[in-house]
Amino acid sequence: MTAVTEIKLELANGPTRVSRILYDGCPLCESGDIQSLRHGDCSRRPCYHPIISPTINWMVCNTCSHVFTDGYFSPEASAIIFEKTLPQQLPGANFEQHRKLSANMIEKVAQYISTGSWLDVGFGNGSLLFTAEEWGFRPVGIDLRPSTVAAMQRLGFEANCADLQSFGEDQSIDVLSLADVLEHMPFPMDGLLAARRLLRDGGILLVSMPNYNCPAWRLLDAGNVNPYWGELEHFHNFSKKRLYALADEAGFEVVRYGISERYRVCMEVLFRRKRNYSDTPASPIRSSQDAN
């Protein structure tokens, strides 16, 4: 019997909750000087499962000012959440609408690299890979939802059910996209170090995510309509300054900042893998199991 099955049986036999694995300190700078910031309600999210507490406890680091949840999910709890695939997450969903959004992203990348391999992490509806192929890139995708991977493979694309840390050969990728992905990782530095390992020198990393410290975010807060405090699968809220600092520590330099069109109040940043940068990680890369 698997751990996931055991959790489901416990749920069937009566009310139960799966606790988050609590952070010992800030997941970015490892400082222990952290405090509670606010709470959020995730029970209205489409992917919510009653096995998870509906309350999200958000923390702030007094050393580096990063904002994060008090903990992250175990692999077993994550597997239950990822069992549910929303219609908009299936490859091909709203493909014409998203084709234009993806084209705008690829046009920006193409100013620096216009051909080669493009790895999209957490590819979801596949739009970025579909459109990258139109540009002449060789598309490759990884995603944690098995149904999404299977659907992409049926469309003839190279797709893998794998996490970023364990995927691929060193310096084999020209462009790597983390479009609204890094905030889902319990330890974002591990994701950036894995991206650096996979990208060739001078390769481009595309990162998009909500911008925690911008006027648009503060306006949502002022109206008490900010959806990100209740985002079940998010463990982090990044400011531009904190993202830049972490990427620099991981061996990337900023080449372009912009506004993301994918979701509300999001930023979209292009980084370049620093040439001749030391391949010695700034901190150990943890697998999802090691992180637990």
PDB file of C-alpha atoms in Angstrom, residues 4-280:
ATOM      1  CA  VAL A   4      -0.969   8.177  -1.015  1.00  0.00           C
ATOM      2  CA  THR A   5      -3.423   5.256  -0.687  1.00  0.00           C
ATOM      3  CA  GLU A   6      -3.057   5.290   3.097  1.00  0.00           C
ATOM      4  CA  ILE A   7      -3.894   8.994   3.202  1.00  0.00           C
ATOM      5  CA  LYS A   8      -6.977   8.427   1.042  1.00  0.00           C
ATOM      6  CA  LEU A   9      -8.168   5.598   3.298  1.00  0.00           C
ATOM      7  CA  GLU A  10      -7.724   7.791   6.364  1.00  0.00           C
ATOM      8  CA  LEU A  11      -9.762  10.502   4.674  1.00  0.00           C
ATOM      9  CA  ALA A  12     -12.515   8.011   3.799  1.00  0.00           C
ATOM     10  CA  ASN A  13     -12.665   6.824   7.407  1.00  0.00           C
ATOM     11  CA  GLY A  14     -13.170  10.286   8.824  1.00  0.00           C
ATOM     12  CA  PRO A  15     -11.901  13.892   8.890  1.00  0.00           C
ATOM     13  CA  THR A  16      -8.144  14.244   8.646  1.00  0.00           C
ATOM     14  CA  ARG A  17      -5.594  16.833   7.644  1.00  0.00           C
ATOM     15  CA  VAL A  18      -2.156  16.549   6.132  1.00  0.00           C
ATOM     16  CA  SER A  19       0.153  19.025   7.810  1.00  0.00           C
ATOM     17  CA  ARG A  20       2.698  20.981   5.842  1.00  0.00           C
ATOM     18  CA  ILE A  21       6.370  20.298   6.429  1.00  0.00           C
ATOM     19  CA  LEU A  22       7.431  23.425   8.274  1.00  0.00           C
ATOM     20  CA  TYR A  23      10.443  25.469   7.210  1.00  0.00           C
ATOM     21  CA  ASP A  24      13.188  25.772   9.830  1.00  0.00           C
ATOM     22  CA  GLY A  25      13.892  29.306   8.624  1.00  0.00           C
ATOM     23  CA  CYS A  26      13.752  31.396   5.481  1.00  0.00           C
ATOM     24  CA  PRO A  27      13.886  29.035   2.459  1.00  0.00           C
ATOM     25  CA  LEU A  28      16.054  31.542   0.564  1.00  0.00           C
ATOM     26  CA  CYS A  29      18.623  32.915   3.008  1.00  0.00           C
ATOM     27  CA  GLU A  30      18.133  30.323   5.801  1.00  0.00           C
ATOM     28  CA  SER A  31      17.795  33.033   8.461  1.00  0.00           C
ATOM     29  CA  GLY A  32      15.854  32.029  11.545  1.00  0.00           C
ATOM     30  CA  ASP A  33      14.600  35.591  12.017  1.00  0.00           C
ATOM     31  CA  ILE A  34      11.124  35.061  10.568  1.00  0.00           C
ATOM     32  CA  GLN A  35       7.646  36.060  11.708  1.00  0.00           C
ATOM     33  CA  SER A  36       4.011  35.624  10.778  1.00  0.00           C
ATOM     34  CA  LEU A  37       2.744  38.091   8.165  1.00  0.00           C
ATOM     35  CA  ARG A  38      -0.881  37.137   7.442  1.00  0.00           C
ATOM     36  CA  HIS A  39      -3.249  34.275   6.641  1.00  0.00           C
ATOM     37  CA  GLY A  40      -4.990  33.190   3.449  1.00  0.00           C
ATOM     38  CA  ASP A  41      -7.913  30.916   2.599  1.00  0.00           C
ATOM     39  CA  CYS A  42      -7.275  28.333  -0.128  1.00  0.00           C
ATOM     40  CA  SER A  43     -10.561  26.424   0.199  1.00  0.00           C
ATOM     41  CA  ARG A  44     -12.072  28.147  -2.839  1.00  0.00           C
ATOM     42  CA  ARG A  45      -9.283  27.182  -5.198  1.00  0.00           C
ATOM     43  CA  PRO A  46     -10.320  24.701  -7.940  1.00  0.00           C
ATOM     44  CA  CYS A  47      -7.511  22.305  -7.004  1.00  0.00           C
ATOM     45  CA  TYR A  48      -8.340  22.355  -3.282  1.00  0.00           C
ATOM     46  CA  HIS A  49      -8.696  18.993  -1.553  1.00  0.00           C
ATOM     47  CA  PRO A  50     -10.165  18.666   1.975  1.00  0.00           C
ATOM     48  CA  ILE A  51      -7.098  16.704   3.048  1.00  0.00           C
ATOM     49  CA  ILE A  52      -5.276  20.070   3.093  1.00  0.00           C
ATOM     50  CA  SER A  53      -5.882  22.733   5.717  1.00  0.00           C
ATOM     51  CA  PRO A  54      -7.853  25.627   4.180  1.00  0.00           C
ATOM     52  CA  THR A  55      -5.647  28.152   5.980  1.00  0.00           C
ATOM     53  CA  ILE A  56      -2.314  29.281   4.529  1.00  0.00           C
ATOM     54  CA  ASN A  57       0.076  30.875   7.018  1.00  0.00           C
ATOM     55  CA  TRP A  58       2.310  33.432   5.304  1.00  0.00           C
ATOM     56  CA  MET A  59       5.655  34.363   6.859  1.00  0.00           C
ATOM     57  CA  VAL A  60       8.188  37.125   6.226  1.00  0.00           C
ATOM     58  CA  CYS A  61      11.950  36.972   6.668  1.00  0.00           C
ATOM     59  CA  ASN A  62      13.290  39.939   8.629  1.00  0.00           C
ATOM     60  CA  THR A  63      16.755  39.381   7.147  1.00  0.00           C
ATOM     61  CA  CYS A  64      16.068  39.307   3.388  1.00  0.00           C
ATOM     62  CA  SER A  65      12.375  40.410   3.326  1.00  0.00           C
ATOM     63  CA  HIS A  66      11.215  37.320   1.437  1.00  0.00           C
ATOM     64  CA  VAL A  67       7.564  36.256   1.876  1.00  0.00           C
ATOM     65  CA  PHE A  68       6.732  32.538   2.012  1.00  0.00           C
ATOM     66  CA  THR A  69       4.313  30.018   3.482  1.00  0.00           C
ATOM     67  CA  ASP A  70       5.191  28.406   6.794  1.00  0.00           C
ATOM     68  CA  GLY A  71       5.714  25.059   5.081  1.00  0.00           C
ATOM     69  CA  TYR A  72       5.347  22.925   1.973  1.00  0.00           C
ATOM     70  CA  PHE A  73       3.609  19.687   1.042  1.00  0.00           C
ATOM     71  CA  SER A  74       5.017  16.186   1.289  1.00  0.00           C
ATOM     72  CA  PRO A  75       5.328  14.175  -1.951  1.00  0.00           C
ATOM     73  CA  GLU A  76       2.232  12.187  -0.908  1.00  0.00           C
ATOM     74  CA  ALA A  77       0.098  15.294  -0.360  1.00  0.00           C
ATOM     75  CA  SER A  78       1.417  16.833  -3.595  1.00  0.00           C
ATOM     76  CA  ALA A  79       0.478  13.681  -5.508  1.00  0.00           C
ATOM     77  CA  ILE A  80      -3.121  14.007  -4.336  1.00  0.00           C
ATOM     78  CA  ILE A  81      -3.263  17.671  -5.378  1.00  0.00           C
ATOM     79  CA  PHE A  82      -1.734  16.900  -8.784  1.00  0.00           C
ATOM     80  CA  GLU A  83      -4.222  14.087  -9.412  1.00  0.00           C
ATOM     81  CA  LYS A  84      -6.746  16.734 -10.390  1.00  0.00           C
ATOM     82  CA  THR A  85      -6.051  18.366 -13.749  1.00  0.00           C
ATOM     83  CA  LEU A  86      -8.186  21.379 -14.583  1.00  0.00           C
ATOM     84  CA  PRO A  87      -9.514  21.745 -18.152  1.00  0.00           C
ATOM     85  CA  GLN A  88      -7.362  24.832 -18.780  1.00  0.00           C
ATOM     86  CA  GLN A  89      -4.248  22.846 -17.826  1.00  0.00           C
ATOM     87  CA  LEU A  90      -4.669  20.239 -20.560  1.00  0.00           C
ATOM     88  CA  PRO A  91      -2.525  20.564 -23.709  1.00  0.00           C
ATOM     89  CA  GLY A  92      -4.402  22.413 -26.415  1.00  0.00           C
ATOM     90  CA  ALA A  93      -6.789  24.279 -24.105  1.00  0.00           C
ATOM     91  CA  ASN A  94      -7.620  27.747 -25.476  1.00  0.00           C
ATOM     92  CA  PHE A  95      -4.725  27.296 -27.888  1.00  0.00           C
ATOM     93  CA  GLU A  96      -5.565  30.232 -30.163  1.00  0.00           C
ATOM     94  CA  GLN A  97      -5.826  32.732 -27.324  1.00  0.00           C
ATOM     95  CA  HIS A  98      -2.632  31.478 -25.676  1.00  0.00           C
ATOM     96  CA  ARG A  99      -0.762  31.293 -28.979  1.00  0.00           C
ATOM     97  CA  LYS A 100      -0.639  35.093 -29.100  1.00  0.00           C
ATOM     98  CA  LEU A 101       0.500  35.357 -25.478  1.00  0.00           C
ATOM     99  CA  SER A 102       3.218  32.767 -26.086  1.00  0.00           C
ATOM    100  CA  ALA A 103       4.318  34.522 -29.271  1.00  0.00           C
ATOM    101  CA  ASN A 104       4.922  37.735 -27.326  1.00  0.00           C
ATOM    102  CA  MET A 105       7.127  35.826 -24.888  1.00  0.00           C
ATOM    103  CA  ILE A 106       9.088  34.046 -27.627  1.00  0.00           C
ATOM    104  CA  GLU A 107       9.653  37.248 -29.596  1.00  0.00           C
ATOM    105  CA  LYS A 108      11.462  38.686 -26.578  1.00  0.00           C
ATOM    106  CA  VAL A 109      13.628  35.587 -26.164  1.00  0.00           C
ATOM    107  CA  ALA A 110      14.386  35.471 -29.897  1.00  0.00           C
ATOM    108  CA  GLN A 111      16.211  38.799 -29.613  1.00  0.00           C
ATOM    109  CA  TYR A 112      18.938  36.871 -27.785  1.00  0.00           C
ATOM    110  CA  ILE A 113      18.569  33.257 -29.005  1.00  0.00           C
ATOM    111  CA  SER A 114      16.494  32.378 -32.058  1.00  0.00           C
ATOM    112  CA  THR A 115      17.064  28.642 -32.453  1.00  0.00           C
ATOM    113  CA  GLY A 116      18.025  25.513 -30.528  1.00  0.00           C
ATOM    114  CA  SER A 117      16.338  23.533 -27.759  1.00  0.00           C
ATOM    115  CA  TRP A 118      13.600  25.047 -25.571  1.00  0.00           C
ATOM    116  CA  LEU A 119      12.735  23.300 -22.302  1.00  0.00           C
ATOM    117  CA  ASP A 120       9.464  24.413 -20.695  1.00  0.00           C
ATOM    118  CA  VAL A 121       9.069  23.359 -17.072  1.00  0.00           C
ATOM    119  CA  GLY A 122       5.469  22.809 -15.975  1.00  0.00           C
ATOM    120  CA  PHE A 123       4.181  23.201 -19.526  1.00  0.00           C
ATOM    121  CA  GLY A 124       0.477  22.948 -18.647  1.00  0.00           C
ATOM    122  CA  ASN A 125      -1.605  23.602 -21.773  1.00  0.00           C
ATOM    123  CA  GLY A 126       1.517  23.363 -23.941  1.00  0.00           C
ATOM    124  CA  SER A 127       1.050  26.715 -25.648  1.00  0.00           C
ATOM    125  CA  LEU A 128       4.608  27.907 -25.128  1.00  0.00           C
ATOM    126  CA  LEU A 129       6.035  24.717 -26.654  1.00  0.00           C
ATOM    127  CA  PHE A 130       3.569  24.726 -29.571  1.00  0.00           C
ATOM    128  CA  THR A 131       4.547  28.286 -30.429  1.00  0.00           C
ATOM    129  CA  ALA A 132       8.275  27.769 -29.839  1.00  0.00           C
ATOM    130  CA  GLU A 133       8.172  25.041 -32.477  1.00  0.00           C
ATOM    131  CA  GLU A 134       6.695  27.539 -34.945  1.00  0.00           C
ATOM    132  CA  TRP A 135       9.736  29.745 -34.350  1.00  0.00           C
ATOM    133  CA  GLY A 136      12.065  26.864 -35.147  1.00  0.00           C
ATOM    134  CA  PHE A 137      13.016  25.793 -31.628  1.00  0.00           C
ATOM    135  CA  ARG A 138      13.132  22.108 -30.655  1.00  0.00           C
ATOM    136  CA  PRO A 139      10.480  21.903 -27.904  1.00  0.00           C
ATOM    137  CA  VAL A 140      10.883  19.715 -24.817  1.00  0.00           C
ATOM    138  CA  GLY A 141       8.575  19.737 -21.812  1.00  0.00           C
ATOM    139  CA  ILE A 142       8.433  18.405 -18.272  1.00  0.00           C
ATOM    140  CA  ASP A 143       5.409  18.450 -15.970  1.00  0.00           C
ATOM    141  CA  LEU A 144       4.380  16.764 -12.714  1.00  0.00           C
ATOM    142  CA  ARG A 145       0.838  15.906 -13.823  1.00  0.00           C
ATOM    143  CA  PRO A 146       0.870  12.464 -15.530  1.00  0.00           C
ATOM    144  CA  SER A 147      -2.343  13.141 -17.470  1.00  0.00           C
ATOM    145  CA  THR A 148      -0.890  16.349 -18.898  1.00  0.00           C
ATOM    146  CA  VAL A 149       2.313  14.581 -19.966  1.00  0.00           C
ATOM    147  CA  ALA A 150       0.368  11.747 -21.611  1.00  0.00           C
ATOM    148  CA  ALA A 151      -1.817  14.218 -23.528  1.00  0.00           C
ATOM    149  CA  MET A 152       1.259  16.100 -24.777  1.00  0.00           C
ATOM    150  CA  GLN A 153       2.909  12.876 -25.901  1.00  0.00           C
ATOM    151  CA  ARG A 154      -0.209  11.945 -27.893  1.00  0.00           C
ATOM    152  CA  LEU A 155       0.248  15.197 -29.775  1.00  0.00           C
ATOM    153  CA  GLY A 156       3.729  14.057 -30.792  1.00  0.00           C
ATOM    154  CA  PHE A 157       5.785  16.263 -28.465  1.00  0.00           C
ATOM    155  CA  GLU A 158       8.685  15.218 -26.263  1.00  0.00           C
ATOM    156  CA  ALA A 159       7.202  15.381 -22.774  1.00  0.00           C
ATOM    157  CA  ASN A 160       8.414  13.889 -19.504  1.00  0.00           C
ATOM    158  CA  CYS A 161       6.851  13.403 -16.077  1.00  0.00           C
ATOM    159  CA  ALA A 162       9.868  14.535 -14.063  1.00  0.00           C
ATOM    160  CA  ASP A 163      11.112  17.274 -11.779  1.00  0.00           C
ATOM    161  CA  LEU A 164      13.660  19.794 -12.928  1.00  0.00           C
ATOM    162  CA  GLN A 165      16.419  18.723 -10.542  1.00  0.00           C
ATOM    163  CA  SER A 166      16.674  15.196 -11.929  1.00  0.00           C
ATOM    164  CA  PHE A 167      16.090  15.960 -15.606  1.00  0.00           C
ATOM    165  CA  GLY A 168      18.407  16.139 -18.593  1.00  0.00           C
ATOM    166  CA  GLU A 169      22.070  16.397 -19.453  1.00  0.00           C
ATOM    167  CA  ASP A 170      24.334  19.218 -18.331  1.00  0.00           C
ATOM    168  CA  GLN A 171      24.516  22.279 -20.620  1.00  0.00           C
ATOM    169  CA  SER A 172      22.210  20.714 -23.204  1.00  0.00           C
ATOM    170  CA  ILE A 173      19.509  23.410 -23.363  1.00  0.00           C
ATOM    171  CA  ASP A 174      19.495  26.780 -25.133  1.00  0.00           C
ATOM    172  CA  VAL A 175      16.337  28.271 -23.607  1.00  0.00           C
ATOM    173  CA  LEU A 176      14.627  27.188 -20.389  1.00  0.00           C
ATOM    174  CA  SER A 177      11.320  28.635 -19.207  1.00  0.00           C
ATOM    175  CA  LEU A 178       9.992  28.700 -15.657  1.00  0.00           C
ATOM    176  CA  ALA A 179       6.694  30.414 -16.445  1.00  0.00           C
ATOM    177  CA  ASP A 180       4.860  30.743 -13.131  1.00  0.00           C
ATOM    178  CA  VAL A 181       6.767  27.776 -11.719  1.00  0.00           C
ATOM    179  CA  LEU A 182       9.461  28.998  -9.316  1.00  0.00           C
ATOM    180  CA  GLU A 183       6.938  30.113  -6.684  1.00  0.00           C
ATOM    181  CA  HIS A 184       5.641  26.504  -6.610  1.00  0.00           C
ATOM    182  CA  MET A 185       9.026  25.076  -5.605  1.00  0.00           C
ATOM    183  CA  PRO A 186       9.665  24.605  -1.867  1.00  0.00           C
ATOM    184  CA  PHE A 187      13.294  25.661  -2.350  1.00  0.00           C
ATOM    185  CA  PRO A 188      13.566  27.974  -5.395  1.00  0.00           C
ATOM    186  CA  MET A 189      17.362  28.077  -5.353  1.00  0.00           C
ATOM    187  CA  ASP A 190      17.370  24.376  -6.182  1.00  0.00           C
ATOM    188  CA  GLY A 191      15.302  25.108  -9.288  1.00  0.00           C
ATOM    189  CA  LEU A 192      17.610  27.910 -10.389  1.00  0.00           C
ATOM    190  CA  LEU A 193      20.717  25.791  -9.850  1.00  0.00           C
ATOM    191  CA  ALA A 194      19.137  22.985 -11.883  1.00  0.00           C
ATOM    192  CA  ALA A 195      18.347  25.484 -14.649  1.00  0.00           C
ATOM    193  CA  ARG A 196      21.940  26.706 -14.611  1.00  0.00           C
ATOM    194  CA  ARG A 197      23.170  23.111 -14.866  1.00  0.00           C
ATOM    195  CA  LEU A 198      20.987  22.411 -17.902  1.00  0.00           C
ATOM    196  CA  LEU A 199      21.602  25.660 -19.789  1.00  0.00           C
ATOM    197  CA  ARG A 200      24.665  26.185 -21.915  1.00  0.00           C
ATOM    198  CA  ASP A 201      26.847  29.244 -21.268  1.00  0.00           C
ATOM    199  CA  GLY A 202      24.923  32.270 -22.488  1.00  0.00           C
ATOM    200  CA  GLY A 203      21.639  30.338 -22.498  1.00  0.00           C
ATOM    201  CA  ILE A 204      18.433  32.212 -21.683  1.00  0.00           C
ATOM    202  CA  LEU A 205      16.224  31.575 -18.664  1.00  0.00           C
ATOM    203  CA  LEU A 206      12.677  32.973 -18.789  1.00  0.00           C
ATOM    204  CA  VAL A 207      11.002  33.440 -15.409  1.00  0.00           C
ATOM    205  CA  SER A 208       7.515  34.780 -14.753  1.00  0.00           C
ATOM    206  CA  MET A 209       5.646  35.049 -11.454  1.00  0.00           C
ATOM    207  CA  PRO A 210       3.532  37.491  -9.417  1.00  0.00           C
ATOM    208  CA  ASN A 211       5.409  40.634  -8.382  1.00  0.00           C
ATOM    209  CA  TYR A 212       4.831  40.981  -4.660  1.00  0.00           C
ATOM    210  CA  ASN A 213       6.269  44.476  -4.369  1.00  0.00           C
ATOM    211  CA  CYS A 214       4.602  46.557  -7.067  1.00  0.00           C
ATOM    212  CA  PRO A 215       1.757  49.118  -7.109  1.00  0.00           C
ATOM    213  CA  ALA A 216      -0.644  46.687  -8.801  1.00  0.00           C
ATOM    214  CA  TRP A 217      -0.176  44.162  -5.958  1.00  0.00           C
ATOM    215  CA  ARG A 218      -0.771  46.856  -3.345  1.00  0.00           C
ATOM    216  CA  LEU A 219      -3.949  47.951  -5.127  1.00  0.00           C
ATOM    217  CA  LEU A 220      -5.287  44.386  -4.970  1.00  0.00           C
ATOM    218  CA  ASP A 221      -4.433  44.290  -1.267  1.00  0.00           C
ATOM    219  CA  ALA A 222      -6.139  47.632  -0.661  1.00  0.00           C
ATOM    220  CA  GLY A 223      -9.322  46.289  -2.224  1.00  0.00           C
ATOM    221  CA  ASN A 224      -9.024  43.015  -0.322  1.00  0.00           C
ATOM    222  CA  VAL A 225      -9.216  41.156  -3.643  1.00  0.00           C
ATOM    223  CA  ASN A 226      -5.691  39.775  -3.938  1.00  0.00           C
ATOM    224  CA  PRO A 227      -6.039  36.119  -5.032  1.00  0.00           C
ATOM    225  CA  TYR A 228      -2.440  35.151  -4.342  1.00  0.00           C
ATOM    226  CA  TRP A 229      -2.742  34.978  -0.551  1.00  0.00           C
ATOM    227  CA  GLY A 230      -5.067  32.010  -1.076  1.00  0.00           C
ATOM    228  CA  GLU A 231      -3.101  30.284  -3.836  1.00  0.00           C
ATOM    229  CA  LEU A 232      -2.866  26.658  -2.691  1.00  0.00           C
ATOM    230  CA  GLU A 233       0.117  25.608  -4.812  1.00  0.00           C
ATOM    231  CA  HIS A 234       2.251  28.722  -4.166  1.00  0.00           C
ATOM    232  CA  PHE A 235       4.899  28.673  -1.455  1.00  0.00           C
ATOM    233  CA  HIS A 236       6.472  32.066  -2.222  1.00  0.00           C
ATOM    234  CA  ASN A 237       5.669  35.662  -3.106  1.00  0.00           C
ATOM    235  CA  PHE A 238       8.718  37.229  -4.755  1.00  0.00           C
ATOM    236  CA  SER A 239       9.593  40.869  -5.152  1.00  0.00           C
ATOM    237  CA  LYS A 240      11.624  41.821  -8.200  1.00  0.00           C
ATOM    238  CA  LYS A 241      14.558  42.749  -5.976  1.00  0.00           C
ATOM    239  CA  ARG A 242      14.552  39.387  -4.192  1.00  0.00           C
ATOM    240  CA  LEU A 243      14.244  37.441  -7.446  1.00  0.00           C
ATOM    241  CA  TYR A 244      17.160  39.336  -8.963  1.00  0.00           C
ATOM    242  CA  ALA A 245      19.362  38.673  -5.931  1.00  0.00           C
ATOM    243  CA  LEU A 246      18.589  34.950  -5.894  1.00  0.00           C
ATOM    244  CA  ALA A 247      19.176  34.596  -9.647  1.00  0.00           C
ATOM    245  CA  ASP A 248      22.510  36.416  -9.362  1.00  0.00           C
ATOM    246  CA  GLU A 249      23.572  34.050  -6.579  1.00  0.00           C
ATOM    247  CA  ALA A 250      22.653  31.104  -8.831  1.00  0.00           C
ATOM    248  CA  GLY A 251      24.797  32.375 -11.710  1.00  0.00           C
ATOM    249  CA  PHE A 252      22.396  34.427 -13.857  1.00  0.00           C
ATOM    250  CA  GLU A 253      22.411  38.024 -15.043  1.00  0.00           C
ATOM    251  CA  VAL A 254      19.326  40.065 -15.925  1.00  0.00           C
ATOM    252  CA  VAL A 255      18.920  40.976 -19.592  1.00  0.00           C
ATOM    253  CA  ARG A 256      15.299  42.154 -19.693  1.00  0.00           C
ATOM    254  CA  TYR A 257      12.410  43.020 -17.362  1.00  0.00           C
ATOM    255  CA  GLY A 258       8.795  43.175 -18.471  1.00  0.00           C
ATOM    256  CA  ILE A 259       5.175  42.686 -17.466  1.00  0.00           C
ATOM    257  CA  SER A 260       3.764  39.203 -17.917  1.00  0.00           C
ATOM    258  CA  GLU A 261       0.463  38.871 -19.764  1.00  0.00           C
ATOM    259  CA  ARG A 262      -0.252  35.371 -18.462  1.00  0.00           C
ATOM    260  CA  TYR A 263      -1.721  36.211 -15.056  1.00  0.00           C
ATOM    261  CA  ARG A 264      -2.576  39.226 -12.927  1.00  0.00           C
ATOM    262  CA  VAL A 265       0.173  41.519 -11.544  1.00  0.00           C
ATOM    263  CA  CYS A 266       2.949  39.263 -12.822  1.00  0.00           C
ATOM    264  CA  MET A 267       6.479  40.072 -13.958  1.00  0.00           C
ATOM    265  CA  GLU A 268       8.432  38.402 -16.744  1.00  0.00           C
ATOM    266  CA  VAL A 269      12.220  38.439 -16.588  1.00  0.00           C
ATOM    267  CA  LEU A 270      14.843  37.136 -18.986  1.00  0.00           C
ATOM    268  CA  PHE A 271      18.118  36.029 -17.435  1.00  0.00           C
ATOM    269  CA  ARG A 272      21.300  34.884 -19.142  1.00  0.00           C
ATOM    270  CA  ARG A 273      23.486  32.116 -17.768  1.00  0.00           C
ATOM    271  CA  LYS A 274      26.747  33.792 -16.886  1.00  0.00           C
ATOM    272  CA  ARG A 275      29.615  32.662 -19.070  1.00  0.00           C
ATOM    273  CA  ASN A 276      32.518  30.875 -17.386  1.00  0.00           C
ATOM    274  CA  TYR A 277      30.563  30.856 -14.134  1.00  0.00           C
ATOM    275  CA  SER A 278      31.700  28.318 -11.563  1.00  0.00           C
ATOM    276  CA  ASP A 279      29.653  25.133 -11.721  1.00  0.00           C
ATOM    277  CA  THR A 280      30.053  24.640  -7.968  1.00  0.00           C
TER     278      THR A 280
END
